[in-house]
Amino acid sequence: MSQRTILLVDDEPELLAVNRETLEGCGYRVATVGNGSDALDFLSSTPVDLVITDLRMPKLGGRELLEEMRNRNIKSEVMFLTGYGTVESAVECIQLGAADYLLKPFDIRQFVTKVEKILEERSLRRKTQGQRGGESELDRLLDLGAALRSQRDLKALVKEFLVQMRETFRPDAMALFLREDFEPGLGKCVAWGPMLRSNSRARKWFEAVSKRLMESGSPKLFDSLAVNNGTGTSTVSAMVCPVMDGTGALGAAVIIRDLKRGVYALPSLQMLTVFASQAASAMENLSAKCRLSDMNLEIITSHVCSVEAKDIYTKGHSERVGAFAAQLGREIGLPDREVQCLSFAGILHDVGKIGVPDNILNKPGPLSEDELKIMHQHPVMGRDILSNIHTLKDLLPIVYHHHERIDGAGYPDGLSGDSIPFLARIVSVADGYEAMTTDRAYQQRRSPDEAQSILLDGAGKQWDEHLVRAWCQLMERDKMTC
Ligand SMILES: [Fe+2]
């Protein structure tokens, strides 16, 4: 086999040197550059099998490098090395078509294993392409792997995996057995076809085989097995393949077909192995993303509880502002990502009030000038508190600007009109409406109709006119009573 070429891209010279030495020791030809821009120059003149790149670098980052490589039709594989704070970006890059990623600091054996796996799959794909000419069945499977990686939740991913296995291998029955601690919400077995669904003996037997193979990490082909099909005995051909990521087995896929419809041979098992490997990588990425979201939610909830514990009148306020802002976002047709952003930003918009003294926060009468100055600091403090959480970075401008006014008389920056971030203008309408329709230290609640009329009076002055109208329209239509 010809020597494989790997390009290492990183702005940390020490890391480049260690990785270079390791990979050269494994027999690879290795080149190094310090940023994405130099990597593109190198790739324009030299064929490379695998690019291993950092995400954050001067001149051109890893994500932009991957995008530019795809634009220029450079078909080297790409793997990211990244610090924990950027794992979400790395997951996004996988969705853009990178082969894998590894978190820094990493175990050097895991690094080498990932590199070997990526290059092995590349070599297998090229070999099959050469044998069959043009796009091979295996290529199709690898494309399906990309489709798997684009799924947004694990249930959808597992479903897609089963659908694709059924279309590709035309089985009479199939199952995916999952490691019990992998994702409790998914259950430990998803089965299709009567030979497995209604035959618990066969299912248990395949489950036991799957567990054994998950430990050994090897797939297995069964040429001829007798299975009770409910009305008699069928002789079947079967494949069992562990679904492995870099750290071990997540589960195992089982494919069964009546021998009369054809026997599964080694190329099928080989395809199933590659497909299972794509599924494992997609599952692991998605699972990492879910863990991050859960962590963010816990952080959000704890911050909000701290604020609401201080201010008896605002209990539940933040959650309602989040819900209203998301409703308004949906009403005007924003994409899901921005609607989710609004929901989080609404929940967190007043988190900076944790820095405002209780006697000011709960004062029944109007605030003095000095007290107002302190109160007006809460968007600034909110932004500062959240700025340490990388995954919440999109929320910062919303939290910081939620008290700006269209006429420029708001705070903290006195921005006006369109210069106020759009999502902050949405939260401002939601915040205003919620504050008016609940009891406060300084006022009694107003009816939804009164609040609507105050919003309309302030449209174009305090609030964005277009958004106020959209909110009123939504309230009218849904006959909301809040
Ligand atoms: Fe506020």
Short mmCIF file of C-alpha atoms and ligand atoms in Angstrom, two decimals:
data_model
loop_
_atom_site.label_atom_id
_atom_site.label_comp_id
_atom_site.label_asym_id
_atom_site.label_seq_id
_atom_site.Cartn_x
_atom_site.Cartn_y
_atom_site.Cartn_z
CA MET A 1 0.00 0.00 0.00
CA SER A 2 1.37 3.46 -0.87
CA GLN A 3 2.36 5.76 1.98
CA ARG A 4 -0.53 7.93 3.21
CA THR A 5 -0.09 11.71 3.48
CA ILE A 6 -1.43 13.63 6.45
CA LEU A 7 -1.46 17.42 6.82
CA LEU A 8 -1.45 18.78 10.39
CA VAL A 9 -2.85 22.30 10.80
CA ASP A 10 -2.45 24.03 14.16
CA ASP A 11 -1.12 27.27 15.63
CA GLU A 12 0.45 25.42 18.58
CA PRO A 13 3.97 24.40 17.42
CA GLU A 14 4.48 21.98 20.34
CA LEU A 15 1.30 20.06 19.55
CA LEU A 16 2.26 19.94 15.86
CA ALA A 17 5.65 18.49 16.76
CA VAL A 18 4.22 15.77 19.04
CA ASN A 19 1.51 14.73 16.57
CA ARG A 20 3.98 14.75 13.70
CA GLU A 21 6.39 12.50 15.55
CA THR A 22 3.59 10.09 16.53
CA LEU A 23 2.17 9.80 13.01
CA GLU A 24 5.59 9.51 11.35
CA GLY A 25 6.30 6.72 13.84
CA CYS A 26 3.21 4.94 12.47
CA GLY A 27 4.59 5.16 8.93
CA TYR A 28 2.64 8.13 7.57
CA ARG A 29 4.11 10.96 5.51
CA VAL A 30 3.35 14.13 7.53
CA ALA A 31 3.37 17.85 6.66
CA THR A 32 2.59 20.71 9.05
CA VAL A 33 1.28 24.30 8.68
CA GLY A 34 0.21 26.92 11.22
CA ASN A 35 -3.20 28.05 9.94
CA GLY A 36 -6.06 27.32 7.53
CA SER A 37 -4.86 29.71 4.87
CA ASP A 38 -1.44 28.02 4.58
CA ALA A 39 -3.23 24.66 4.58
CA LEU A 40 -5.22 25.68 1.48
CA ASP A 41 -1.99 26.72 -0.28
CA PHE A 42 -0.46 23.34 0.54
CA LEU A 43 -3.55 21.41 -0.57
CA SER A 44 -3.62 23.24 -3.91
CA SER A 45 -0.32 21.65 -4.91
CA THR A 46 -0.10 18.40 -2.90
CA PRO A 47 -2.57 15.50 -2.67
CA VAL A 48 -3.38 14.76 0.97
CA ASP A 49 -5.38 11.85 2.40
CA LEU A 50 -6.23 13.37 5.74
CA VAL A 51 -6.19 16.91 7.14
CA ILE A 52 -6.08 17.10 10.95
CA THR A 53 -6.87 20.62 12.00
CA ASP A 54 -7.49 22.84 15.00
CA LEU A 55 -10.77 24.82 14.95
CA ARG A 56 -9.56 28.19 16.16
CA MET A 57 -6.55 29.58 14.34
CA PRO A 58 -5.35 32.94 13.02
CA LYS A 59 -6.09 33.88 9.38
CA LEU A 60 -8.45 30.99 8.62
CA GLY A 61 -10.12 28.70 11.19
CA GLY A 62 -10.78 24.96 10.82
CA ARG A 63 -14.46 25.27 9.98
CA GLU A 64 -13.77 27.82 7.23
CA LEU A 65 -10.94 25.61 5.96
CA LEU A 66 -13.35 22.67 5.62
CA GLU A 67 -15.91 24.84 3.82
CA GLU A 68 -13.28 26.19 1.43
CA MET A 69 -11.94 22.67 0.75
CA ARG A 70 -15.45 21.54 -0.17
CA ASN A 71 -15.91 24.64 -2.38
CA ARG A 72 -12.66 23.82 -4.19
CA ASN A 73 -13.59 20.13 -4.47
CA ILE A 74 -10.59 19.03 -2.40
CA LYS A 75 -11.61 15.56 -1.25
CA SER A 76 -9.16 14.94 1.59
CA GLU A 77 -10.71 13.60 4.79
CA VAL A 78 -10.87 16.12 7.64
CA MET A 79 -10.58 15.54 11.38
CA PHE A 80 -10.80 18.27 14.02
CA LEU A 81 -8.82 18.59 17.22
CA THR A 82 -10.57 20.97 19.55
CA GLY A 83 -10.73 22.26 23.12
CA TYR A 84 -13.87 21.45 25.17
CA GLY A 85 -15.36 24.93 24.71
CA THR A 86 -15.72 24.39 21.00
CA VAL A 87 -17.17 20.88 20.95
CA GLU A 88 -20.47 22.21 19.63
CA SER A 89 -18.70 23.76 16.62
CA ALA A 90 -16.92 20.46 16.05
CA VAL A 91 -20.24 18.64 16.03
CA GLU A 92 -21.50 21.17 13.49
CA CYS A 93 -18.43 20.49 11.34
CA ILE A 94 -19.22 16.77 11.42
CA GLN A 95 -22.62 17.71 10.09
CA LEU A 96 -20.83 19.66 7.33
CA GLY A 97 -18.95 16.52 6.33
CA ALA A 98 -15.83 16.18 8.50
CA ALA A 99 -14.91 12.57 9.24
CA ASP A 100 -14.44 12.92 13.01
CA TYR A 101 -13.18 15.09 15.88
CA LEU A 102 -11.15 14.65 19.03
CA LEU A 103 -11.22 16.75 22.19
CA LYS A 104 -7.96 18.22 23.53
CA PRO A 105 -6.20 17.06 25.61
CA PHE A 106 -6.43 13.57 24.11
CA ASP A 107 -4.98 10.15 24.62
CA ILE A 108 -2.40 9.57 21.89
CA ARG A 109 -3.63 5.97 21.33
CA GLN A 110 -7.15 7.24 20.75
CA PHE A 111 -5.72 9.78 18.30
CA VAL A 112 -3.90 7.08 16.32
CA THR A 113 -6.99 4.80 16.38
CA LYS A 114 -9.16 7.55 14.91
CA VAL A 115 -6.61 8.35 12.20
CA GLU A 116 -6.31 4.66 11.26
CA LYS A 117 -10.09 4.27 11.13
CA ILE A 118 -10.59 7.30 8.88
CA LEU A 119 -7.82 6.21 6.49
CA GLU A 120 -9.03 2.62 6.45
CA GLU A 121 -12.53 3.72 5.43
CA ARG A 122 -11.08 6.01 2.78
CA SER A 123 -8.98 3.21 1.38
CA LEU A 124 -11.92 0.79 1.38
CA ARG A 125 -14.08 3.31 -0.43
CA ARG A 126 -11.45 3.96 -3.10
CA LYS A 127 -10.84 0.25 -3.60
CA THR A 128 -14.53 -0.43 -4.15
CA GLN A 129 -14.77 2.58 -6.46
CA GLY A 130 -11.89 1.18 -8.52
CA GLN A 131 -13.44 -2.29 -8.70
CA ARG A 132 -16.90 -1.18 -9.72
CA GLY A 133 -16.17 2.09 -11.50
CA GLY A 134 -17.96 5.32 -10.63
CA GLU A 135 -20.07 5.61 -7.55
CA SER A 136 -20.16 2.37 -5.61
CA GLU A 137 -22.75 0.94 -3.28
CA LEU A 138 -20.32 1.63 -0.48
CA ASP A 139 -20.15 5.28 -1.52
CA ARG A 140 -23.89 5.36 -1.28
CA LEU A 141 -23.66 3.97 2.24
CA LEU A 142 -21.14 6.61 3.20
CA ASP A 143 -23.48 9.28 1.84
CA LEU A 144 -26.17 7.74 3.97
CA GLY A 145 -23.78 8.11 6.89
CA ALA A 146 -23.77 11.86 6.22
CA ALA A 147 -27.58 11.77 6.17
CA LEU A 148 -27.49 10.08 9.58
CA ARG A 149 -25.18 12.72 10.97
CA SER A 150 -27.59 15.45 9.92
CA GLN A 151 -30.38 14.06 12.16
CA ARG A 152 -31.33 16.36 15.04
CA ASP A 153 -32.28 13.81 17.69
CA LEU A 154 -31.29 10.27 18.61
CA LYS A 155 -34.71 8.71 18.05
CA ALA A 156 -34.86 10.13 14.52
CA LEU A 157 -31.30 8.93 13.92
CA VAL A 158 -32.06 5.37 15.03
CA LYS A 159 -35.19 5.35 12.87
CA GLU A 160 -33.23 6.60 9.85
CA PHE A 161 -30.56 3.96 10.48
CA LEU A 162 -33.18 1.19 10.49
CA VAL A 163 -34.91 2.55 7.38
CA GLN A 164 -31.60 2.69 5.50
CA MET A 165 -30.59 -0.81 6.66
CA ARG A 166 -33.93 -2.16 5.45
CA GLU A 167 -33.59 -0.49 2.04
CA THR A 168 -29.99 -1.54 1.60
CA PHE A 169 -29.99 -5.14 2.83
CA ARG A 170 -33.63 -6.10 2.14
CA PRO A 171 -33.89 -8.24 5.30
CA ASP A 172 -36.89 -10.17 6.61
CA ALA A 173 -36.14 -8.95 10.13
CA MET A 174 -33.62 -6.68 11.78
CA ALA A 175 -32.82 -5.17 15.16
CA LEU A 176 -30.63 -2.63 16.82
CA PHE A 177 -29.57 -3.64 20.35
CA LEU A 178 -28.25 -0.68 22.34
CA ARG A 179 -25.94 -0.63 25.33
CA GLU A 180 -28.21 -0.12 28.36
CA ASP A 181 -26.42 2.98 29.67
CA PHE A 182 -26.02 4.62 26.26
CA GLU A 183 -29.24 6.66 26.16
CA PRO A 184 -31.93 5.46 28.58
CA GLY A 185 -34.73 7.20 26.62
CA LEU A 186 -34.07 5.01 23.57
CA GLY A 187 -34.65 1.61 25.23
CA LYS A 188 -32.32 -1.32 24.71
CA CYS A 189 -33.79 -2.86 21.56
CA VAL A 190 -35.55 -1.65 18.43
CA ALA A 191 -36.71 -4.58 16.30
CA TRP A 192 -38.47 -4.90 12.95
CA GLY A 193 -39.99 -7.95 11.28
CA PRO A 194 -42.01 -10.80 12.90
CA MET A 195 -39.01 -13.14 13.12
CA LEU A 196 -37.61 -10.87 15.83
CA ARG A 197 -40.58 -8.82 17.03
CA SER A 198 -42.85 -11.75 17.91
CA ASN A 199 -40.23 -14.38 18.55
CA SER A 200 -38.74 -13.59 21.94
CA ARG A 201 -36.53 -16.68 21.86
CA ALA A 202 -34.84 -15.61 18.65
CA ARG A 203 -34.60 -12.03 19.91
CA LYS A 204 -32.92 -13.19 23.14
CA TRP A 205 -30.51 -15.39 21.23
CA PHE A 206 -29.47 -12.52 18.93
CA GLU A 207 -29.25 -10.18 21.92
CA ALA A 208 -26.82 -12.56 23.62
CA VAL A 209 -24.75 -12.88 20.43
CA SER A 210 -24.78 -9.08 20.05
CA LYS A 211 -23.49 -8.60 23.60
CA ARG A 212 -20.66 -11.04 22.98
CA LEU A 213 -19.68 -9.35 19.72
CA MET A 214 -19.93 -5.88 21.34
CA GLU A 215 -17.26 -7.05 23.76
CA SER A 216 -15.00 -8.48 21.06
CA GLY A 217 -15.71 -5.61 18.62
CA SER A 218 -15.93 -7.97 15.61
CA PRO A 219 -18.84 -8.50 13.20
CA LYS A 220 -20.05 -12.02 12.40
CA LEU A 221 -21.75 -13.73 9.50
CA PHE A 222 -24.10 -16.70 10.04
CA ASP A 223 -24.54 -18.69 6.83
CA SER A 224 -27.37 -20.88 8.00
CA LEU A 225 -29.46 -20.66 11.18
CA ALA A 226 -32.79 -22.28 12.04
CA VAL A 227 -35.26 -19.68 13.36
CA ASN A 228 -38.87 -20.21 14.38
CA ASN A 229 -40.95 -17.80 12.28
CA GLY A 230 -44.24 -18.34 14.13
CA THR A 231 -45.70 -20.85 11.67
CA GLY A 232 -42.70 -23.14 11.36
CA THR A 233 -38.95 -23.05 11.08
CA SER A 234 -37.05 -20.90 8.60
CA THR A 235 -33.43 -21.27 7.69
CA VAL A 236 -31.89 -17.83 7.60
CA SER A 237 -28.71 -16.02 6.73
CA ALA A 238 -27.76 -13.39 9.32
CA MET A 239 -25.23 -10.67 10.05
CA VAL A 240 -24.47 -9.19 13.47
CA CYS A 241 -22.29 -6.11 13.60
CA PRO A 242 -21.23 -4.07 16.64
CA VAL A 243 -21.85 -0.32 16.36
CA MET A 244 -18.50 1.00 17.58
CA ASP A 245 -17.23 4.51 18.21
CA GLY A 246 -13.71 5.48 19.36
CA THR A 247 -14.38 4.42 22.95
CA GLY A 248 -16.23 1.12 22.49
CA ALA A 249 -19.53 -0.43 21.42
CA LEU A 250 -22.75 1.58 21.63
CA GLY A 251 -24.80 -1.37 20.43
CA ALA A 252 -25.09 -3.96 17.66
CA ALA A 253 -27.08 -4.23 14.45
CA VAL A 254 -28.71 -7.56 13.45
CA ILE A 255 -29.87 -8.34 9.91
CA ILE A 256 -31.75 -11.56 9.06
CA ARG A 257 -32.97 -12.92 5.73
CA ASP A 258 -34.63 -16.19 4.76
CA LEU A 259 -32.07 -18.28 2.86
CA LYS A 260 -34.57 -18.75 0.03
CA ARG A 261 -34.21 -15.01 -0.67
CA GLY A 262 -30.44 -15.17 -0.80
CA VAL A 263 -27.45 -15.50 1.48
CA TYR A 264 -25.50 -12.58 2.92
CA ALA A 265 -21.82 -12.79 1.98
CA LEU A 266 -18.66 -11.00 3.07
CA PRO A 267 -19.15 -7.82 0.96
CA SER A 268 -22.54 -7.29 2.65
CA LEU A 269 -20.95 -7.69 6.07
CA GLN A 270 -18.23 -5.26 5.04
CA MET A 271 -20.86 -2.71 3.99
CA LEU A 272 -22.79 -3.19 7.19
CA THR A 273 -19.59 -2.61 9.16
CA VAL A 274 -18.92 0.71 7.46
CA PHE A 275 -22.53 1.75 7.81
CA ALA A 276 -22.56 0.83 11.52
CA SER A 277 -19.40 2.85 11.99
CA GLN A 278 -21.08 5.90 10.40
CA ALA A 279 -24.09 5.39 12.65
CA ALA A 280 -21.87 5.14 15.74
CA SER A 281 -20.08 8.36 14.95
CA ALA A 282 -23.41 10.15 14.30
CA MET A 283 -24.89 8.78 17.54
CA GLU A 284 -21.91 9.78 19.62
CA ASN A 285 -21.88 13.31 18.18
CA LEU A 286 -25.58 13.78 18.74
CA SER A 287 -25.35 12.36 22.23
CA ALA A 288 -22.51 14.83 23.03
CA LYS A 289 -24.65 17.66 21.72
CA CYS A 290 -27.63 16.58 23.87
CA ARG A 291 -25.40 16.40 26.95
CA LEU A 292 -24.26 19.97 26.27
CA SER A 293 -27.84 21.20 25.86
CA ASP A 294 -28.85 19.53 29.11
CA MET A 295 -25.91 21.15 30.84
CA ASN A 296 -26.89 24.55 29.44
CA LEU A 297 -30.45 24.09 30.63
CA GLU A 298 -29.23 23.25 34.13
CA ILE A 299 -27.08 26.38 34.15
CA ILE A 300 -29.99 28.47 32.89
CA THR A 301 -32.41 27.09 35.46
CA SER A 302 -30.05 27.64 38.36
CA HIS A 303 -29.36 31.28 37.35
CA VAL A 304 -33.04 32.06 36.93
CA CYS A 305 -33.94 30.45 40.26
CA SER A 306 -31.30 32.61 41.98
CA VAL A 307 -32.85 35.79 40.55
CA GLU A 308 -36.43 34.80 41.25
CA ALA A 309 -35.56 33.89 44.83
CA LYS A 310 -34.57 37.54 45.34
CA ASP A 311 -37.59 39.15 43.70
CA ILE A 312 -40.92 37.79 44.89
CA TYR A 313 -42.85 39.55 42.14
CA THR A 314 -40.91 38.10 39.26
CA LYS A 315 -41.52 34.42 40.02
CA GLY A 316 -42.21 32.75 36.70
CA HIS A 317 -41.68 36.05 34.81
CA SER A 318 -38.57 34.90 32.97
CA GLU A 319 -40.11 31.65 31.85
CA ARG A 320 -43.19 33.46 30.53
CA VAL A 321 -41.05 36.04 28.69
CA GLY A 322 -39.17 33.12 27.11
CA ALA A 323 -42.43 31.51 26.02
CA PHE A 324 -43.89 34.79 24.67
CA ALA A 325 -40.69 35.70 22.80
CA ALA A 326 -40.60 32.24 21.19
CA GLN A 327 -44.29 32.54 20.21
CA LEU A 328 -43.65 35.92 18.61
CA GLY A 329 -40.57 34.57 16.83
CA ARG A 330 -42.63 31.71 15.40
CA GLU A 331 -45.43 34.12 14.45
CA ILE A 332 -43.09 36.13 12.23
CA GLY A 333 -41.59 32.98 10.69
CA LEU A 334 -38.14 32.84 12.27
CA PRO A 335 -36.19 29.57 11.88
CA ASP A 336 -36.23 27.05 14.76
CA ARG A 337 -32.70 27.92 15.83
CA GLU A 338 -33.65 31.58 16.40
CA VAL A 339 -36.91 30.63 18.11
CA GLN A 340 -34.92 28.47 20.52
CA CYS A 341 -32.49 31.33 21.03
CA LEU A 342 -35.44 33.61 21.91
CA SER A 343 -36.78 31.08 24.37
CA PHE A 344 -33.42 30.83 26.20
CA ALA A 345 -32.78 34.60 26.00
CA GLY A 346 -36.26 35.30 27.38
CA ILE A 347 -35.60 33.00 30.31
CA LEU A 348 -32.22 34.61 30.93
CA HIS A 349 -32.84 38.26 30.06
CA ASP A 350 -32.97 39.48 33.68
CA VAL A 351 -30.26 37.21 35.09
CA GLY A 352 -28.16 40.34 35.82
CA LYS A 353 -30.69 41.34 38.49
CA ILE A 354 -28.82 38.94 40.74
CA GLY A 355 -26.38 41.87 41.19
CA VAL A 356 -29.11 44.40 42.13
CA PRO A 357 -29.65 44.86 45.91
CA ASP A 358 -32.93 43.43 47.24
CA ASN A 359 -34.15 46.79 48.64
CA ILE A 360 -34.02 48.29 45.13
CA LEU A 361 -35.44 45.21 43.42
CA ASN A 362 -38.47 45.02 45.74
CA LYS A 363 -39.02 48.77 46.39
CA PRO A 364 -42.76 49.50 46.22
CA GLY A 365 -42.46 53.14 45.05
CA PRO A 366 -40.52 54.80 42.22
CA LEU A 367 -36.72 54.44 42.25
CA SER A 368 -34.40 57.40 42.95
CA GLU A 369 -31.91 58.47 40.31
CA ASP A 370 -29.07 56.59 41.98
CA GLU A 371 -31.20 53.48 42.40
CA LEU A 372 -32.20 53.66 38.72
CA LYS A 373 -28.55 53.78 37.72
CA ILE A 374 -27.95 50.55 39.63
CA MET A 375 -31.08 48.93 38.20
CA HIS A 376 -29.99 49.93 34.67
CA GLN A 377 -26.82 47.93 35.13
CA HIS A 378 -28.67 44.59 35.08
CA PRO A 379 -28.39 44.01 31.29
CA VAL A 380 -24.64 44.68 31.53
CA MET A 381 -24.27 42.32 34.49
CA GLY A 382 -26.43 39.73 32.71
CA ARG A 383 -24.15 39.78 29.67
CA ASP A 384 -21.05 39.54 31.86
CA ILE A 385 -22.42 36.56 33.80
CA LEU A 386 -23.27 34.66 30.61
CA SER A 387 -20.18 35.62 28.64
CA ASN A 388 -18.22 32.80 30.27
CA ILE A 389 -20.50 30.15 28.79
CA HIS A 390 -19.39 29.69 25.20
CA THR A 391 -22.53 27.87 24.07
CA LEU A 392 -24.70 30.82 25.14
CA LYS A 393 -22.74 33.40 23.14
CA ASP A 394 -25.62 34.04 20.71
CA LEU A 395 -27.78 35.20 23.64
CA LEU A 396 -25.41 37.93 24.82
CA PRO A 397 -26.61 40.77 22.52
CA ILE A 398 -30.24 39.94 23.32
CA VAL A 399 -29.69 40.01 27.08
CA TYR A 400 -27.54 43.14 26.85
CA HIS A 401 -29.93 45.16 24.67
CA HIS A 402 -33.37 44.08 25.92
CA HIS A 403 -34.03 47.53 27.47
CA GLU A 404 -33.11 49.61 24.40
CA ARG A 405 -35.95 51.67 22.90
CA ILE A 406 -36.72 52.35 19.23
CA ASP A 407 -36.52 56.13 19.89
CA GLY A 408 -33.03 55.77 21.41
CA ALA A 409 -34.12 56.63 24.97
CA GLY A 410 -33.41 53.16 26.37
CA TYR A 411 -30.34 51.66 28.01
CA PRO A 412 -27.53 50.57 28.33
CA ASP A 413 -26.27 51.96 24.98
CA GLY A 414 -29.18 54.19 23.87
CA LEU A 415 -29.34 52.40 20.49
CA SER A 416 -32.29 53.28 18.25
CA GLY A 417 -34.34 51.72 15.42
CA ASP A 418 -32.75 48.93 13.42
CA SER A 419 -29.43 49.26 15.21
CA ILE A 420 -31.01 47.39 18.15
CA PRO A 421 -30.47 43.64 17.54
CA PHE A 422 -33.69 42.20 16.10
CA LEU A 423 -34.05 39.38 18.63
CA ALA A 424 -33.56 41.89 21.48
CA ARG A 425 -36.49 43.90 20.07
CA ILE A 426 -38.64 40.75 20.20
CA VAL A 427 -37.70 40.04 23.84
CA SER A 428 -38.46 43.69 24.66
CA VAL A 429 -42.06 43.33 23.40
CA ALA A 430 -42.50 40.01 25.26
CA ASP A 431 -40.96 41.49 28.42
CA GLY A 432 -43.17 44.62 28.25
CA TYR A 433 -46.34 42.62 27.77
CA GLU A 434 -45.54 40.16 30.56
CA ALA A 435 -44.56 42.93 33.00
CA MET A 436 -47.83 44.78 32.35
CA THR A 437 -50.04 41.75 32.82
CA THR A 438 -48.60 40.57 36.17
CA ASP A 439 -48.53 42.17 39.64
CA ARG A 440 -45.34 44.09 40.40
CA ALA A 441 -43.91 45.82 43.47
CA TYR A 442 -44.79 49.15 41.84
CA GLN A 443 -48.04 48.37 39.99
CA GLN A 444 -51.09 46.14 39.80
CA ARG A 445 -51.57 43.93 36.79
CA ARG A 446 -53.37 45.23 33.70
CA SER A 447 -55.80 43.29 31.54
CA PRO A 448 -54.50 41.85 28.24
CA ASP A 449 -56.58 44.45 26.35
CA GLU A 450 -55.08 47.33 28.36
CA ALA A 451 -51.58 45.94 27.86
CA GLN A 452 -52.20 45.59 24.15
CA SER A 453 -53.35 49.18 23.91
CA ILE A 454 -50.24 50.43 25.83
CA LEU A 455 -48.03 48.41 23.47
CA LEU A 456 -49.76 50.01 20.46
CA ASP A 457 -49.29 53.51 21.98
CA GLY A 458 -45.60 52.79 22.43
CA ALA A 459 -45.15 51.23 18.96
CA GLY A 460 -42.46 53.10 17.04
CA LYS A 461 -41.32 54.84 20.27
CA GLN A 462 -40.48 52.20 22.87
CA TRP A 463 -41.11 49.06 20.82
CA ASP A 464 -40.68 47.97 17.22
CA GLU A 465 -43.97 48.80 15.48
CA HIS A 466 -43.94 45.77 13.20
CA LEU A 467 -43.37 43.44 16.15
CA VAL A 468 -46.07 45.05 18.30
CA ARG A 469 -48.57 44.58 15.47
CA ALA A 470 -47.50 40.95 15.01
CA TRP A 471 -47.91 40.34 18.76
CA CYS A 472 -51.37 41.98 18.84
CA GLN A 473 -52.41 39.97 15.81
CA LEU A 474 -51.23 36.79 17.51
CA MET A 475 -53.14 37.66 20.70
CA GLU A 476 -56.29 38.44 18.78
CA ARG A 477 -56.09 35.23 16.82
CA ASP A 478 -55.27 32.96 19.68
CA LYS A 479 -57.48 34.91 22.15
CA MET A 480 -54.69 34.67 24.68
CA THR A 481 -55.53 35.33 28.31
CA CYS A 482 -52.31 35.77 30.20
FE FE B 1 -34.81 43.62 32.33
#
